[in-house]
CSV table of C-alpha atoms in Angstrom, one decimal:
chain,number,residue,atom,x,y,z
R,1,ASP,CA,101.6,88.0,90.3
R,2,GLY,CA,101.5,87.6,94.1
R,3,GLY,CA,99.3,89.9,96.1
R,4,ILE,CA,96.2,90.5,98.1
R,5,THR,CA,92.8,90.9,96.5
R,6,GLN,CA,89.7,92.3,97.9
R,7,SER,CA,86.4,92.2,96.2
R,8,PRO,CA,84.3,94.0,95.3
R,9,LYS,CA,85.9,97.5,95.3
R,10,TYR,CA,82.5,99.1,96.1
R,11,LEU,CA,79.7,97.4,98.0
R,12,PHE,CA,76.2,98.7,98.8
R,13,ARG,CA,73.8,97.1,101.2
R,14,LYS,CA,70.5,97.9,102.9
R,15,GLU,CA,70.5,98.4,106.7
R,16,GLY,CA,69.7,95.2,108.6
R,17,GLN,CA,71.5,92.9,106.1
R,18,ASN,CA,74.7,91.0,106.8
R,19,VAL,CA,77.4,91.4,104.2
R,20,THR,CA,80.7,89.5,103.7
R,21,LEU,CA,83.8,91.2,102.4
R,22,SER,CA,86.3,89.0,100.6
R,23,CYS,CA,90.1,88.9,101.2
R,24,GLU,CA,92.4,86.5,99.4
R,25,GLN,CA,96.2,86.4,99.3
R,26,ASN,CA,98.6,84.2,97.4
R,27,LEU,CA,101.7,85.4,99.2
R,28,ASN,CA,101.8,82.3,101.5
R,29,HIS,CA,101.5,84.7,104.4
R,30,ASP,CA,100.6,83.2,107.8
R,31,ALA,CA,98.9,86.2,109.4
R,32,MET,CA,96.0,88.2,108.1
R,33,TYR,CA,94.3,91.4,109.4
R,34,TRP,CA,91.2,93.5,108.9
R,35,TYR,CA,91.2,97.2,109.4
R,36,ARG,CA,88.5,99.8,109.2
R,37,GLN,CA,89.2,103.4,108.0
R,38,ASP,CA,86.8,106.3,108.6
R,39,PRO,CA,87.3,109.8,107.2
R,40,GLY,CA,89.8,111.8,109.2
R,41,GLN,CA,90.9,108.8,111.2
R,42,GLY,CA,93.6,106.3,111.0
R,43,LEU,CA,93.1,102.6,110.5
R,44,ARG,CA,91.6,100.6,113.4
R,45,LEU,CA,92.0,96.9,113.8
R,46,ILE,CA,88.9,94.7,113.7
R,47,TYR,CA,90.2,91.2,113.7
R,48,TYR,CA,93.4,89.3,113.0
R,49,SER,CA,94.5,85.8,112.5
R,50,GLN,CA,98.0,84.3,112.9
R,51,ILE,CA,97.2,80.8,111.8
R,52,VAL,CA,94.4,78.8,110.2
R,53,ASN,CA,91.4,78.2,112.4
R,54,ASP,CA,92.4,80.8,114.9
R,55,PHE,CA,91.7,84.5,115.2
R,56,GLN,CA,91.6,87.3,117.8
R,57,LYS,CA,89.5,90.4,118.3
R,58,GLY,CA,91.0,93.7,117.6
R,59,ASP,CA,90.0,97.1,119.0
R,60,ILE,CA,86.6,97.4,117.3
R,61,ALA,CA,85.4,93.8,116.8
R,62,GLU,CA,81.8,94.4,117.9
R,63,GLY,CA,79.3,93.8,115.1
R,64,TYR,CA,81.9,91.9,113.0
R,65,SER,CA,82.8,88.2,112.5
R,66,VAL,CA,85.5,86.4,110.7
R,67,SER,CA,86.6,82.9,109.7
R,68,ARG,CA,90.0,81.5,108.7
R,69,GLU,CA,89.4,78.1,107.2
R,70,LYS,CA,92.2,78.4,104.6
R,71,LYS,CA,95.5,80.1,104.8
R,72,GLU,CA,94.7,82.1,101.7
R,73,SER,CA,91.4,83.5,102.8
R,74,PHE,CA,90.1,85.7,105.6
R,75,PRO,CA,86.5,86.9,105.0
R,76,LEU,CA,84.9,89.6,107.1
R,77,THR,CA,81.2,89.6,107.8
R,78,VAL,CA,79.7,92.9,108.8
R,79,THR,CA,76.5,92.0,110.7
R,80,SER,CA,73.4,94.0,111.3
R,81,ALA,CA,74.6,94.6,114.9
R,82,GLN,CA,77.3,96.9,113.6
R,83,LYS,CA,75.9,100.4,114.2
R,84,ASN,CA,77.9,102.4,111.7
R,85,PRO,CA,79.1,99.9,109.0
R,86,THR,CA,79.7,102.5,106.3
R,87,ALA,CA,83.5,102.7,106.0
R,88,PHE,CA,86.5,101.7,104.0
R,89,TYR,CA,87.8,98.3,104.9
R,90,LEU,CA,91.4,97.2,104.3
R,91,CYS,CA,92.8,93.7,104.5
R,92,ALA,CA,96.4,93.0,105.1
R,93,SER,CA,98.8,90.0,105.5
R,94,ARG,CA,102.3,89.3,106.6
R,95,ILE,CA,104.7,86.5,107.3
R,96,THR,CA,104.7,85.8,111.0
R,97,GLY,CA,108.0,87.0,112.5
R,98,ALA,CA,109.3,90.2,114.0
R,99,THR,CA,111.0,91.6,110.9
R,100,TYR,CA,108.2,91.2,108.5
R,101,GLU,CA,105.9,94.1,107.5
R,102,GLN,CA,102.2,94.0,106.5
R,103,TYR,CA,101.1,94.2,102.9
R,104,PHE,CA,97.7,95.7,102.2
R,105,GLY,CA,95.0,94.9,99.7
R,106,PRO,CA,93.2,97.6,97.7
R,107,GLY,CA,90.3,97.9,100.1
R,108,THR,CA,86.5,97.7,99.8
R,109,ARG,CA,84.3,100.7,100.3
R,110,LEU,CA,81.1,99.6,102.0
R,111,THR,CA,78.0,101.8,102.0
R,112,VAL,CA,75.0,100.9,104.1
R,113,THR,CA,71.8,102.9,103.6
T,1,ALA,CA,98.1,100.4,125.7
T,2,GLN,CA,100.2,101.9,123.0
T,3,THR,CA,99.1,105.1,121.2
T,4,VAL,CA,100.3,106.9,118.1
T,5,THR,CA,99.7,110.6,117.6
T,6,GLN,CA,100.1,112.7,114.5
T,7,SER,CA,99.4,116.3,115.4
T,8,GLN,CA,99.4,117.8,111.8
T,9,PRO,CA,96.2,117.0,110.0
T,10,GLU,CA,97.4,118.8,106.9
T,11,MET,CA,100.8,119.9,105.5
T,12,SER,CA,101.8,121.6,102.3
T,13,VAL,CA,105.1,121.7,100.5
T,14,GLN,CA,106.4,123.3,97.4
T,15,GLU,CA,107.7,121.0,94.7
T,16,ALA,CA,111.4,120.2,95.2
T,17,GLU,CA,111.4,121.5,98.8
T,18,THR,CA,111.7,119.5,102.0
T,19,VAL,CA,108.9,118.7,104.4
T,20,THR,CA,108.8,117.0,107.8
T,21,LEU,CA,105.8,115.1,109.1
T,22,SER,CA,105.6,114.6,112.9
T,23,CYS,CA,104.7,111.5,114.9
T,24,THR,CA,104.8,110.7,118.6
T,25,TYR,CA,104.0,107.5,120.2
T,26,ASP,CA,103.6,106.1,123.7
T,27,THR,CA,104.7,102.6,124.8
T,28,SER,CA,106.3,100.9,127.8
T,29,GLU,CA,107.8,98.2,125.5
T,30,SER,CA,111.4,98.1,124.5
T,31,ASP,CA,111.0,95.9,121.4
T,32,TYR,CA,109.0,97.5,118.7
T,33,TYR,CA,108.9,98.7,115.1
T,34,LEU,CA,107.8,102.0,113.6
T,35,PHE,CA,106.5,102.6,110.1
T,36,TRP,CA,105.4,105.3,107.8
T,37,TYR,CA,102.7,104.3,105.3
T,38,LYS,CA,101.6,106.4,102.3
T,39,GLN,CA,98.0,106.3,101.1
T,40,PRO,CA,97.5,108.1,97.7
T,41,PRO,CA,94.1,108.9,96.3
T,42,SER,CA,93.8,105.3,95.1
T,43,ARG,CA,93.7,104.4,98.8
T,44,GLN,CA,96.3,101.6,98.4
T,45,MET,CA,98.5,101.6,101.5
T,46,ILE,CA,102.2,101.7,100.6
T,47,LEU,CA,105.0,101.2,103.0
T,48,VAL,CA,107.4,104.1,102.8
T,49,ILE,CA,110.0,103.3,105.5
T,50,ARG,CA,110.4,101.3,108.7
T,51,GLN,CA,112.6,101.7,111.8
T,52,GLU,CA,113.5,99.0,114.4
T,53,ALA,CA,113.6,100.4,117.9
T,54,TYR,CA,116.8,98.6,118.7
T,55,LYS,CA,118.6,100.4,115.9
T,56,GLN,CA,120.1,103.7,116.7
T,57,GLN,CA,120.7,104.7,113.1
T,58,ASN,CA,117.9,106.5,111.4
T,59,ALA,CA,116.4,104.7,108.5
T,60,THR,CA,116.6,106.1,105.0
T,61,GLU,CA,114.9,105.2,101.7
T,62,ASN,CA,116.0,107.4,98.8
T,63,ARG,CA,114.3,110.8,99.4
T,64,PHE,CA,112.6,109.6,102.6
T,65,SER,CA,114.4,109.6,106.0
T,66,VAL,CA,113.3,109.4,109.6
T,67,ASN,CA,114.4,111.2,112.7
T,68,PHE,CA,113.9,108.5,115.4
T,69,GLN,CA,114.2,109.9,118.9
T,70,LYS,CA,113.6,106.9,121.2
T,71,ALA,CA,113.8,108.7,124.5
T,72,ALA,CA,111.4,111.4,123.3
T,73,LYS,CA,109.2,108.8,121.6
T,74,SER,CA,109.3,110.8,118.4
T,75,PHE,CA,109.4,109.4,114.9
T,76,SER,CA,109.3,112.1,112.2
T,77,LEU,CA,109.4,111.6,108.4
T,78,LYS,CA,111.4,113.9,106.2
T,79,ILE,CA,110.7,114.0,102.5
T,80,SER,CA,113.4,115.7,100.4
T,81,ASP,CA,113.1,117.1,96.9
T,82,SER,CA,109.3,116.7,97.1
T,83,GLN,CA,107.5,115.5,94.0
T,84,LEU,CA,103.9,115.9,92.9
T,85,GLY,CA,103.5,112.1,93.3
T,86,ASP,CA,104.3,112.5,97.0
T,87,ALA,CA,100.9,114.0,97.6
T,88,ALA,CA,99.0,111.6,99.8
T,89,MET,CA,97.8,110.8,103.3
T,90,TYR,CA,100.7,109.6,105.4
T,91,PHE,CA,100.2,107.4,108.4
T,92,CYS,CA,102.6,106.7,111.2
T,93,ALA,CA,102.2,103.2,112.7
T,94,TYR,CA,103.6,101.2,115.7
T,95,ARG,CA,104.0,97.5,116.0
T,96,SER,CA,105.0,95.6,119.1
T,97,GLY,CA,107.8,93.1,118.8
T,98,LEU,CA,106.1,90.7,121.1
T,99,TYR,CA,104.7,87.6,119.3
T,100,ASN,CA,101.5,87.6,121.5
T,101,GLN,CA,100.6,91.0,120.1
T,102,GLY,CA,100.0,89.3,116.7
T,103,GLY,CA,102.0,91.8,114.6
T,104,LYS,CA,99.1,94.2,114.5
T,105,LEU,CA,99.6,97.8,113.6
T,106,ILE,CA,98.5,100.8,115.7
T,107,PHE,CA,98.0,103.9,113.5
T,108,GLY,CA,98.1,107.6,114.0
T,109,GLN,CA,95.3,109.8,112.6
T,110,GLY,CA,97.2,110.6,109.4
T,111,THR,CA,98.7,113.8,107.8
T,112,GLU,CA,97.4,114.9,104.4
T,113,LEU,CA,100.3,116.2,102.4
T,114,SER,CA,99.7,118.4,99.4
T,115,VAL,CA,102.5,119.3,97.0
T,116,LYS,CA,102.4,122.6,95.1
T,117,PRO,CA,103.9,122.8,91.6
């Protein structure tokens, strides 16, 4: 089955530690995205990548980093510089082109204490 | 910068009735796309319906339809014959048609829809 996988579903970390969230897709999509969701708010864009080895900052990139070494993978690292890292993180992908919509993974709930 | 506003944090509807969720947006672009996504308790984001700005005809998908008022920058979602499975958070989203915008989505704050049996 084609789709987007995010692992793990729940992640717990101590404050001050970096943590990497996984996002893998086997849809052969060119573009991939990371969004953050907080209670009572819509999704906000952290980073996105339209091709391998290239990515752009979204609206709330501070304290996060990404890499895009393979078309299928777009991991997100939440660094210790992120002041409020506890949130629900969603990864998405799409075929590049005006008519194509984004497909979302199941998300990872990160809790930092 | 583009913005999307959903002014109804919560809505409620009786099973089998019709409900309309509101969304307004702001943009200076002429080429864009609008979407409604559903997020059930599982938190999986599911695309409900999409509308291309250049199309005058309102999009429909089974029980879901939109009222797209381009001049008013309004994009409401109508759910007919509401079912218990429609209970979810609904997000309105905007996407620029410009390639250099990367296909990224701008979301509203969401509307929590409950369906009463």
